[in-house]
mmCIF file of C-alpha atoms and ligand atoms in Angstrom:
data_model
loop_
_atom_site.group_PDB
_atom_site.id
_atom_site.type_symbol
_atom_site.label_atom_id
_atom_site.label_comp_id
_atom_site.label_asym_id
_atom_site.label_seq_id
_atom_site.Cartn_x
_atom_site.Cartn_y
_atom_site.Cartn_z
ATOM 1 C CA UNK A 20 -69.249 142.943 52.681
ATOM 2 C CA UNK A 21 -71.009 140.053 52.425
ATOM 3 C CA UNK A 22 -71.376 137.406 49.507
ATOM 4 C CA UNK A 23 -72.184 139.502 45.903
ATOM 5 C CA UNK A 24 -72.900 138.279 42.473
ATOM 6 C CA UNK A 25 -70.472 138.639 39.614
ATOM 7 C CA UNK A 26 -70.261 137.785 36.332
ATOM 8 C CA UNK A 27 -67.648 135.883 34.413
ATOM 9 C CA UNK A 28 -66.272 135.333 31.150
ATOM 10 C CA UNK A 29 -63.536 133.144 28.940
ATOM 11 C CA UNK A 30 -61.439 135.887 27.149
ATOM 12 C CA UNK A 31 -63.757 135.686 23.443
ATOM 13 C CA UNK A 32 -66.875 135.613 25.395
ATOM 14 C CA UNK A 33 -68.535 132.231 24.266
ATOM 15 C CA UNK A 34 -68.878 131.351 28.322
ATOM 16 C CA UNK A 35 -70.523 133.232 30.415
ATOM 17 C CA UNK A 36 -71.444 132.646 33.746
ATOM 18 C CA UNK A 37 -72.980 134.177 37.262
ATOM 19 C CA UNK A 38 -71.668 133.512 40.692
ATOM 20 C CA UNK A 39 -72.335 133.985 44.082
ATOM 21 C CA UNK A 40 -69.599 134.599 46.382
ATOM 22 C CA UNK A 41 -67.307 136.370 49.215
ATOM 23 C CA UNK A 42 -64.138 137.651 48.337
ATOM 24 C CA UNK A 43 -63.387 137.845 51.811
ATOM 25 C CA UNK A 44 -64.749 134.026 52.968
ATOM 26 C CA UNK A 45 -60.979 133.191 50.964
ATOM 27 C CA UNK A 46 -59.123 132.423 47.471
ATOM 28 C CA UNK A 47 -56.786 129.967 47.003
ATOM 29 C CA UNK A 48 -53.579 129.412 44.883
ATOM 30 C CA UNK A 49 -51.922 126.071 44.133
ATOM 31 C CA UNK A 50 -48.556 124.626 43.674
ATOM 32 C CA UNK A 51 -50.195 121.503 41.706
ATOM 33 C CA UNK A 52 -49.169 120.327 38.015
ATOM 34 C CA UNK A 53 -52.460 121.892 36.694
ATOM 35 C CA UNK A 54 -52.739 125.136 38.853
ATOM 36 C CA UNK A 55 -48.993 125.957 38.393
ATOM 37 C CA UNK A 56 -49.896 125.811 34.321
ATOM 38 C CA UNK A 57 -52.663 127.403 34.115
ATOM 39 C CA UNK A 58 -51.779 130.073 37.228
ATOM 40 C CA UNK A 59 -54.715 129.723 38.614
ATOM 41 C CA UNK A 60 -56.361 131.666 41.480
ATOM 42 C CA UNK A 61 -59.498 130.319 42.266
ATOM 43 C CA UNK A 62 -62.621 130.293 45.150
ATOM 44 C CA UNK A 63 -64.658 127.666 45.584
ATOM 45 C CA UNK A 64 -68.675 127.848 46.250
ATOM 46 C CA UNK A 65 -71.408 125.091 46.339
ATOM 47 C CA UNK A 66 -72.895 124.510 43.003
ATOM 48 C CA UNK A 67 -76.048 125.728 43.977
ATOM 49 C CA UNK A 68 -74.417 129.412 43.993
ATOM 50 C CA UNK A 69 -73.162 129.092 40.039
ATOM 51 C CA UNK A 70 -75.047 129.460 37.261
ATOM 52 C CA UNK A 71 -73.377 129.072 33.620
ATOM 53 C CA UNK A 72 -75.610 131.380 31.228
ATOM 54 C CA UNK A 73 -74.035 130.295 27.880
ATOM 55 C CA UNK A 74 -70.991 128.649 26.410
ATOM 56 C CA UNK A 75 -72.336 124.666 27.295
ATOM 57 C CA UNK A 76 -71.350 124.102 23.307
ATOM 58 C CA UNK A 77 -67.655 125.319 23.650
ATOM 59 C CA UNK A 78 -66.575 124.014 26.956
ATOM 60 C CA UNK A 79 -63.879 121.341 26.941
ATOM 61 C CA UNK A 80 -63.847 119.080 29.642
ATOM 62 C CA UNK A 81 -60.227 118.181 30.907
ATOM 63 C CA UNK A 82 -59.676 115.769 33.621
ATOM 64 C CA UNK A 83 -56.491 113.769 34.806
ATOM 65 C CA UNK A 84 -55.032 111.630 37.908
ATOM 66 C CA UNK A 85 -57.815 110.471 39.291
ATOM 67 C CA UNK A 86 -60.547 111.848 37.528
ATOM 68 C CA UNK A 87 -61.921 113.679 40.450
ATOM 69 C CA UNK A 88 -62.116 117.266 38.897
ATOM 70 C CA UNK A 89 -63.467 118.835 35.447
ATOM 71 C CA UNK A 90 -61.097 121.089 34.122
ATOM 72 C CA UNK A 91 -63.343 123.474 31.856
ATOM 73 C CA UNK A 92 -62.042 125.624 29.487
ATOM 74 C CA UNK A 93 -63.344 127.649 26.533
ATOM 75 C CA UNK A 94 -62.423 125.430 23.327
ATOM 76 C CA UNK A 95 -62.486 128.753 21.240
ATOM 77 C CA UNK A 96 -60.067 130.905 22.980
ATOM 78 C CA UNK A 97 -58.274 128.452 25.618
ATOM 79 C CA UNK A 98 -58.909 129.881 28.688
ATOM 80 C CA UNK A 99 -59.887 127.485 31.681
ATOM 81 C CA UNK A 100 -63.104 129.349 33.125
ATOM 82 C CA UNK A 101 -63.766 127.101 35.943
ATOM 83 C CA UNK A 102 -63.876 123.959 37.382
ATOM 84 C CA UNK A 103 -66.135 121.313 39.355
ATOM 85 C CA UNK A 104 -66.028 118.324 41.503
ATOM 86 C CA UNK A 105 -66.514 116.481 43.903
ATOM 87 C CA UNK A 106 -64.166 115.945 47.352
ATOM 88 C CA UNK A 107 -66.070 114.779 50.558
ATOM 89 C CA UNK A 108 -63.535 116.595 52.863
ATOM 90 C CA UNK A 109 -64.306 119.947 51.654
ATOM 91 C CA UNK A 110 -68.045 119.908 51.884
ATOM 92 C CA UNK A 111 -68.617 117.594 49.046
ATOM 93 C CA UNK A 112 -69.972 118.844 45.277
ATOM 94 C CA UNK A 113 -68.110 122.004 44.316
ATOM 95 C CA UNK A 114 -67.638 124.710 41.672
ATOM 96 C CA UNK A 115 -64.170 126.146 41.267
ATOM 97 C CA UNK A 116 -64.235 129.772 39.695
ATOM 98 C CA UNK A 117 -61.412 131.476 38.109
ATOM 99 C CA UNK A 118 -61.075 134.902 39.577
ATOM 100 C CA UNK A 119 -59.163 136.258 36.610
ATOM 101 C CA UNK A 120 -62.323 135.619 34.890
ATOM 102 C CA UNK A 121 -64.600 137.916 36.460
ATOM 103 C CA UNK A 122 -65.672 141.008 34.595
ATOM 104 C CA UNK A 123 -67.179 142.882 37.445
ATOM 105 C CA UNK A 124 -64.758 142.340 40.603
ATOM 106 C CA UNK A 125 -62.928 145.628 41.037
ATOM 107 C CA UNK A 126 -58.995 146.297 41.791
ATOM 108 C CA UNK A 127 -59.563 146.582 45.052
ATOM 109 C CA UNK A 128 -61.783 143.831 45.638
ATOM 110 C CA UNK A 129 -59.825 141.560 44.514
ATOM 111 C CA UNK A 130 -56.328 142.893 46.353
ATOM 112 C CA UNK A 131 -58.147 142.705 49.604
ATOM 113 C CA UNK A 132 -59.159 139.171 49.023
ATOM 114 C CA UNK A 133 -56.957 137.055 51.268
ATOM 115 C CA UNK A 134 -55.688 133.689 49.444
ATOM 116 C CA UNK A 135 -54.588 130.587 50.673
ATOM 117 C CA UNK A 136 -51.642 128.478 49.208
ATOM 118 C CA UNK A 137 -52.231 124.988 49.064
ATOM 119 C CA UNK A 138 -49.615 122.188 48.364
ATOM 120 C CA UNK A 139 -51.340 120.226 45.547
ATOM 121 C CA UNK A 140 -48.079 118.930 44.424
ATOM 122 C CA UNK A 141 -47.489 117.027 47.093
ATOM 123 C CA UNK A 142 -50.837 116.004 47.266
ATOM 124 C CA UNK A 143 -50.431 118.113 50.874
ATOM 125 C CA UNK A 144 -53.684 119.744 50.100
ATOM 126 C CA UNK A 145 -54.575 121.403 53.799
ATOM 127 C CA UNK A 146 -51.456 122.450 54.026
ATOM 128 C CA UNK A 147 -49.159 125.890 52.091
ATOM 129 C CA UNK A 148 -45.803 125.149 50.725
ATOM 130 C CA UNK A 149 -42.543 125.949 51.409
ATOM 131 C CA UNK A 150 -42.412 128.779 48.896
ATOM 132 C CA UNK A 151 -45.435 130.337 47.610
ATOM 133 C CA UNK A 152 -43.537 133.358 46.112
ATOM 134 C CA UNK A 153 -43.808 132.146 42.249
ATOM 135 C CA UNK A 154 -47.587 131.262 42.561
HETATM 136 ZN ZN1 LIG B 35 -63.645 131.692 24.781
#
């Protein structure tokens, strides 16, 4: 398999958006303080290979620490769709997705995606924690 588009969605359907990606190039889950709120398991891709198709009116737009990252989440229903940045050790500008939010990754897709834990909290970010168990 190689990269395939899918489609995602907040939970009441005001964003909407289309991305490019492989499963199988990696997902990652993350002991920080926002990732261990929200739960969430993400992939990144280059911005080039997102496109958001409607919702620019109800996105919020949370950011914290060092105001590196855009936290976006639906402002109707709560649900944090994706993110973006920028961080020059991982390639530079960057779009965050969150994999609960695609509509049209199956099951199995998704199970045979392998994830990567990373140790936000610690600000230990190449490397997995202790105990991912909980995440
Ligand atoms: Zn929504």
């Amino acid at each position: 398999m190689s990269a395939k588009t899918y489609h995602g969605t907040c939970h009441c359907g005001a964003v909407r958006y289309r991305v490019t990606l492989d499963l199988r190039q990696g997902t990652g889950r993350c002991n920080c303080s926002i990732c261990r709120k929200t739960r969430k398991w993400g992939a990144h891709v280059k911005p080039a290979a997102f496109e958001l198709l409607a919702g620019d009116d109800v996105l919020g737009d949370y950011q914290f620490g060092t105001l590196q990252g855009h936290h976006r989440f639906c402002r109707r229903c709560g649900i944090h769709v994706f993110g973006h940045g920028h961080i020059a050790e991982i390639g530079g500008d960057f779009v965050s997705v969150n994999l609960g939010c695609l509509d049209d990754a199956d099951d199995a897709e998704l199970a045979a995606a392998p994830v990567r834990f990373f140790n936000g909290r610690d600000d230990a970010w190449l490397e997995p924690p202790a105990e991912t168990r909980h995440l």
